[in-house]
Amino acid sequence: MVKRYSFGDVFQTDSIPVIPEAQTGAMPYMDVCESEMSLTYQMDPEDIVYGLGENVRGINKRGWIYESKCSDESKHLEDRRSLYAAHNFIVVDGRETFGLFIDYPGILTFDVGYTELSTLRITASDWNLDVYVIEGESAVEIIRTFRKLIGRSYIAPLWAFGNGQSRWGYVNAQDVRDVVRNHRENGIPLDMVYLDIDYMERFKDFTVNKERFPDFAEFVQEMKDQHIRLVPIIDAAVKEEKGYSVYDEGIEKGYFCTGADGKPFVGAVWPGRSLFTDMLNKEARDWFGDQYKVLLDQGIEGFWNDMNEPSIFYAEDRLADALASIADMRDGDQNLDLDAFTKFKNLVLDLSANPEDYKKFYHNVNGKRIRHDQVHNLYGYNMTRAAGEAFERLAPDKRILMFSRASCIGMHRYGGIWQGDNKSYWGHLLMNLKMMASLNMCGFLYTGADLGGFGSDTTEDLVMRWYALGIFTPLMRNHSEMGTRRQEVYRFTDLEGFKNIIGLRYKLLPYLYSEYMKAVLDDDLMFRPLAFDHPGDKRARTIEDQLYLGKELMIAPVYEQNARGRYVYLPERMKMLRFTRDGGMEETVLEKGDHYVEVPLSDVVFFLREGRLIPLSGGGQCVDDVDFENLAVVSFGENAEYEYYHDDGLSKDYENPVNRRVIRA
Ligand code: MIG
């Protein structure tokens, strides 16, 4: 059951497609304090608080304070309060079980026992918001009700479940060819190569550098002939440059956000001085979406949207002030004491991602001027919506791959997300796992993290362990930052090991795609905390380093350096499946309880539940190679059966009953 409580003058976010009638009575569960602009709940010691999608820390969000404030947050440190997203949905599970969604485009704080250990307090920056209270028998039921409310999640094409290789630093066609050749020659499956900002003409969206890619359409085709799709990046900001058609047109039509003086607001990003399309203005949004056509026409079928928090390196006027202050300092006393030095240093450090800059520009929503900071969390969402809505117009029968960095709930209907600039830290491998569950709760199913870690130098064992998780995530992509150690798997020593692990992804594809599609179509979770299936099991309620994947499997990746294995808790009897480096598979039945499981670096181990089976394909070098019809099965129990989802993976005939059939042992 869903109840909406409305306060003040609510901005229409379109997070929820069909808005239910507002309630008039008092809100259950939460103490509403309008003067403090907050909602408060006293938590029971046993309560778990789930949700918040993309954010730091655990699956149980208790013990920290989080902010919904889309930020270019490249460190993912434990002391941060937000990452790139604003996912305002939580479930309190315990003495009382209920869900809350705050439909609100500005900055929100979720203090989940930070200020006071047992107090949950949600605070808004102004009191214009809709609060949805969602009730149901269990956390799972509440989440399904919520997911139905927010509308069906974006569906990626089947090929996007292949292995993808990316690096900020593949600058021309030859670099891409080398990546593909190294995979193919070594027998490492590959379906996608991503193009980062260097493919563009001086970082101008919707252009391709002609020296680096002399005939782009031809190159796209050359790659497709090898079963490789190129996936270019699109940045949020548009370069200021007369003669660049996107800039000229946007200026002429008035489609960019404006400053207080009504003139286009200038901030700097990759190309230097840039403008920000008014994604909240429908006409401007349609126009921006139409720009993707240039690349679609050259054979591109997928994109990733970046820097759409939006990330701003510096605002023009702040830079001018900083330079003036530095000039003053230069001319004055250069003996800087602590205070003076701090001030000096911060003049430069505070230029980037300065929240004050979000107060300097405006959107035009149906003729009304709205200051950006009040609707900040809707920007990335509406950039991706621009693309998603355009794809419906430009290629209505085709699935286009789309994922974004910034997001809020609502965007899940138009694209997936990747988990942003993580680092090559072991802790970020574990965070990748945890976030899968929280993101699924908020409607983001096509997701994954940069395998091997984006920032910092990685190591072979970290990359290998990370793949042993990444083969299960819908978005499977190795991506790294310019200047860091190269981390394509063929750069390392144990190629056989990598081949085994990545090869297993392709054997599991019939299962993974099936579970993904069923989760989307049934408003269900693909990845679940153990507690959801064992609400009465106290151990299961605390476990955050193992997850259920669909109804059949439990995964428990190794996430510690030099570990030879790990402890795994089985909330019930299960069959352990071990895939070894020689391509073999071992099956061992384990009883309920704790087990130390050895996991050599190149093995993949996971667990099959009793009475279930999973299909396995024969694998392949690309998704096109995989035979989704002639399947082997692995089962645990005699009467096991499986609901298998299979379609062409390209078109949109999702509801066709022939797509679902039952497989028996
Ligand atoms: O500030 O395009 O998260 O994946 O490689 C860096 C360069 C800008 C951030 C993205 C990252 C990408 C990088 N971009």
CSV table of C-alpha atoms and ligand atoms in Angstrom, one decimal, residues 72 74 84 166-169 195-198 200 203 233 235 269-270 304-307 309 311 313 405 418-422 450 454 477 479-482, ligand 1:
chain,number,residue,atom,x,y,z
A,72,ASP,CA,31.5,14.3,-8.7
A,74,SER,CA,36.0,10.5,-7.1
A,84,TYR,CA,26.9,10.8,-7.8
A,166,SER,CA,37.5,0.7,-21.5
A,167,ARG,CA,40.3,3.0,-20.6
A,168,TRP,CA,40.6,6.7,-20.5
A,169,GLY,CA,43.5,6.8,-23.0
A,195,LEU,CA,35.5,5.4,-26.2
A,196,ASP,CA,36.4,8.0,-23.6
A,197,ILE,CA,36.6,11.8,-24.2
A,198,ASP,CA,39.6,11.6,-26.6
A,200,MET,CA,35.9,13.8,-29.7
A,203,PHE,CA,36.0,17.5,-26.2
A,233,ILE,CA,31.0,8.8,-23.8
A,235,ASP,CA,29.6,14.8,-21.5
A,269,VAL,CA,34.8,21.5,-17.8
A,270,TRP,CA,36.9,19.5,-20.3
A,304,TRP,CA,27.6,6.5,-21.4
A,305,ASN,CA,26.7,9.9,-20.0
A,306,ASP,CA,29.3,11.5,-17.9
A,307,MET,CA,29.9,14.6,-15.7
A,309,GLU,CA,26.0,16.0,-11.7
A,311,SER,CA,30.5,18.5,-12.6
A,313,PHE,CA,35.8,22.6,-12.7
A,405,ARG,CA,27.1,8.7,-13.9
A,418,TRP,CA,28.0,2.7,-13.5
A,419,GLN,CA,29.3,3.3,-10.0
A,420,GLY,CA,31.7,6.1,-10.9
A,421,ASP,CA,35.3,6.7,-10.2
A,422,ASN,CA,36.2,4.0,-7.7
A,450,ASP,CA,34.8,-0.2,-13.0
A,454,PHE,CA,39.4,3.3,-12.0
A,477,ARG,CA,33.5,-3.4,-17.7
A,479,HIS,CA,37.8,0.8,-16.9
A,480,SER,CA,40.8,2.8,-15.6
A,481,GLU,CA,42.1,6.3,-15.4
A,482,MET,CA,44.7,7.9,-17.7
B,1,MIG,O1,36.8,13.7,-14.3
B,1,MIG,O2,36.2,11.2,-19.2
B,1,MIG,O3,33.9,9.0,-14.3
B,1,MIG,O4,34.9,7.2,-16.1
B,1,MIG,O5,37.1,8.1,-17.6
B,1,MIG,C1,37.1,12.7,-15.2
B,1,MIG,C2,37.2,10.9,-18.3
B,1,MIG,C3,36.1,12.6,-16.3
B,1,MIG,C4,35.0,10.8,-15.3
B,1,MIG,C5,34.4,9.4,-15.5
B,1,MIG,C6,35.5,8.5,-16.0
B,1,MIG,C7,36.1,9.0,-17.2
B,1,MIG,C8,36.6,10.4,-17.0
B,1,MIG,N1,35.6,11.3,-16.5
